[in-house]
CSV table of C-alpha atoms in Angstrom, one decimal:
chain,number,residue,atom,x,y,z
A,15,MET,CA,1.7,4.0,31.0
A,16,GLU,CA,1.9,6.5,28.2
A,17,PHE,CA,0.9,5.9,24.6
A,18,TRP,CA,3.0,7.9,22.0
A,19,LEU,CA,2.5,8.1,18.3
A,20,SER,CA,5.2,9.7,16.2
A,21,PHE,CA,5.6,10.4,12.5
A,22,ASN,CA,8.6,11.1,10.3
A,23,ASN,CA,11.4,10.3,12.8
A,24,ARG,CA,9.6,12.3,15.6
A,25,GLU,CA,9.1,15.3,13.4
A,26,GLU,CA,5.5,15.2,14.7
A,27,GLU,CA,4.4,13.5,18.0
A,28,LEU,CA,1.2,12.9,19.8
A,29,GLN,CA,0.9,11.6,23.3
A,30,LEU,CA,-2.6,10.2,23.9
A,31,PRO,CA,-4.1,12.5,26.6
A,32,VAL,CA,-6.2,9.5,28.0
A,33,PRO,CA,-4.3,6.2,27.8
A,34,PRO,CA,-6.5,3.3,26.7
A,35,ALA,CA,-7.6,1.1,29.6
A,36,SER,CA,-6.3,-2.0,27.7
A,37,PHE,CA,-4.7,-3.1,24.4
A,38,THR,CA,-4.4,-6.3,22.5
A,39,VAL,CA,-1.2,-7.5,20.8
A,40,THR,CA,-1.6,-10.2,18.1
A,41,LYS,CA,1.6,-11.7,16.7
A,42,GLY,CA,1.2,-12.6,13.0
A,43,SER,CA,2.5,-15.5,11.1
A,44,LEU,CA,3.2,-16.4,7.5
A,45,ASN,CA,1.1,-19.5,7.7
A,46,LYS,CA,-1.5,-20.0,4.9
A,47,VAL,CA,-4.3,-22.4,4.6
A,48,VAL,CA,-4.9,-23.5,1.0
A,49,THR,CA,-7.4,-25.8,-0.6
A,50,THR,CA,-6.0,-28.2,-3.2
A,51,ALA,CA,-7.7,-30.4,-5.7
A,52,GLN,CA,-5.0,-33.1,-5.3
A,53,THR,CA,-5.8,-33.7,-1.6
A,54,ALA,CA,-9.5,-32.7,-1.8
A,55,GLY,CA,-9.0,-30.7,1.4
A,56,GLN,CA,-7.0,-28.0,3.1
A,57,VAL,CA,-3.3,-27.9,3.6
A,58,ASN,CA,-1.6,-25.6,6.2
A,59,LEU,CA,1.6,-24.1,4.7
A,60,LEU,CA,3.9,-23.1,7.6
A,61,GLY,CA,5.7,-19.8,7.1
A,62,LYS,CA,9.2,-19.0,8.4
A,63,GLY,CA,11.4,-16.0,8.6
A,64,LYS,CA,11.0,-12.3,8.9
A,65,GLY,CA,8.1,-10.3,7.7
A,66,LEU,CA,5.7,-11.4,10.4
A,67,LEU,CA,3.2,-8.7,11.2
A,68,THR,CA,2.2,-7.6,14.7
A,69,GLU,CA,-1.2,-6.1,15.3
A,70,ILE,CA,-1.9,-3.8,18.2
A,71,GLU,CA,-5.5,-2.9,18.9
A,72,PHE,CA,-6.8,-0.3,21.4
A,73,SER,CA,-9.6,2.2,21.6
A,74,GLY,CA,-10.1,5.4,23.5
A,75,PHE,CA,-11.2,9.0,23.0
A,76,PHE,CA,-9.8,12.4,22.7
A,77,PRO,CA,-11.2,14.7,25.4
A,78,ASN,CA,-12.5,18.1,24.6
A,79,GLN,CA,-11.7,19.4,28.1
A,80,GLU,CA,-9.3,18.6,30.9
A,81,TYR,CA,-10.2,15.9,33.3
A,82,SER,CA,-8.4,14.6,36.3
A,83,PHE,CA,-7.6,11.3,34.5
A,84,CYS,CA,-5.8,13.1,31.6
A,85,ARG,CA,-2.1,12.5,31.4
A,86,TYR,CA,-1.2,16.1,30.7
A,87,ARG,CA,-2.7,19.5,30.1
A,88,GLY,CA,-2.8,21.6,26.9
A,89,PHE,CA,-3.5,18.6,24.7
A,90,PRO,CA,-4.7,19.2,21.1
A,91,LYS,CA,-8.4,19.5,20.3
A,92,PRO,CA,-10.0,16.2,19.3
A,93,HIS,CA,-10.5,17.1,15.7
A,94,ASN,CA,-6.8,18.1,15.4
A,95,CYS,CA,-5.8,14.7,16.8
A,96,VAL,CA,-8.0,12.9,14.3
A,97,GLU,CA,-6.8,15.0,11.4
A,98,MET,CA,-3.2,14.4,12.3
A,99,ILE,CA,-3.6,10.7,12.5
A,100,GLU,CA,-5.6,10.6,9.3
A,101,ARG,CA,-2.9,12.6,7.5
A,102,TRP,CA,-0.3,10.2,8.7
A,103,ARG,CA,-2.4,7.2,7.6
A,104,LYS,CA,-2.9,8.7,4.1
A,105,SER,CA,0.8,9.3,3.7
A,106,GLY,CA,1.4,5.5,3.5
A,107,LYS,CA,4.5,6.0,5.7
A,108,PRO,CA,4.8,4.1,9.0
A,109,ILE,CA,4.3,5.7,12.3
A,110,ARG,CA,6.0,4.7,15.5
A,111,LEU,CA,4.0,3.5,18.5
A,112,ILE,CA,5.6,3.6,21.9
A,113,ILE,CA,3.8,2.3,25.0
A,114,THR,CA,5.9,3.1,28.0
A,115,GLY,CA,6.3,0.5,30.7
A,116,THR,CA,6.3,-2.2,28.0
A,117,ASP,CA,8.6,-3.4,25.3
A,118,ILE,CA,6.4,-1.9,22.6
A,119,ASN,CA,8.4,0.5,20.4
A,120,LEU,CA,7.5,-0.4,16.9
A,121,ALA,CA,7.2,1.2,13.4
A,122,MET,CA,3.7,0.4,12.3
A,123,ALA,CA,1.1,1.1,9.6
A,124,ILE,CA,-2.2,2.7,10.6
């Protein structure tokens, strides 16, 4: 399984040198819980349609040297990886996350 992040239609790409051991996918909804004075309680408003957000959470590290468990050699230095991802985040533009071996190939916000 490979984790790929890309920016600006693959103008820039980063394959994570060490794939996370696990990740969590949370499918969003448009449901809202509101408190109303009329019912003196809470009402669940069911949302429909597009615009549902998917959250994918994972953690890992950027190695400073090559290890046998790294996916490839010649990967960027850790600070360069962090700077690249932070620059992408600050741009306000979506990135693409691809996790090979899964159906995950999504434009996402960081």
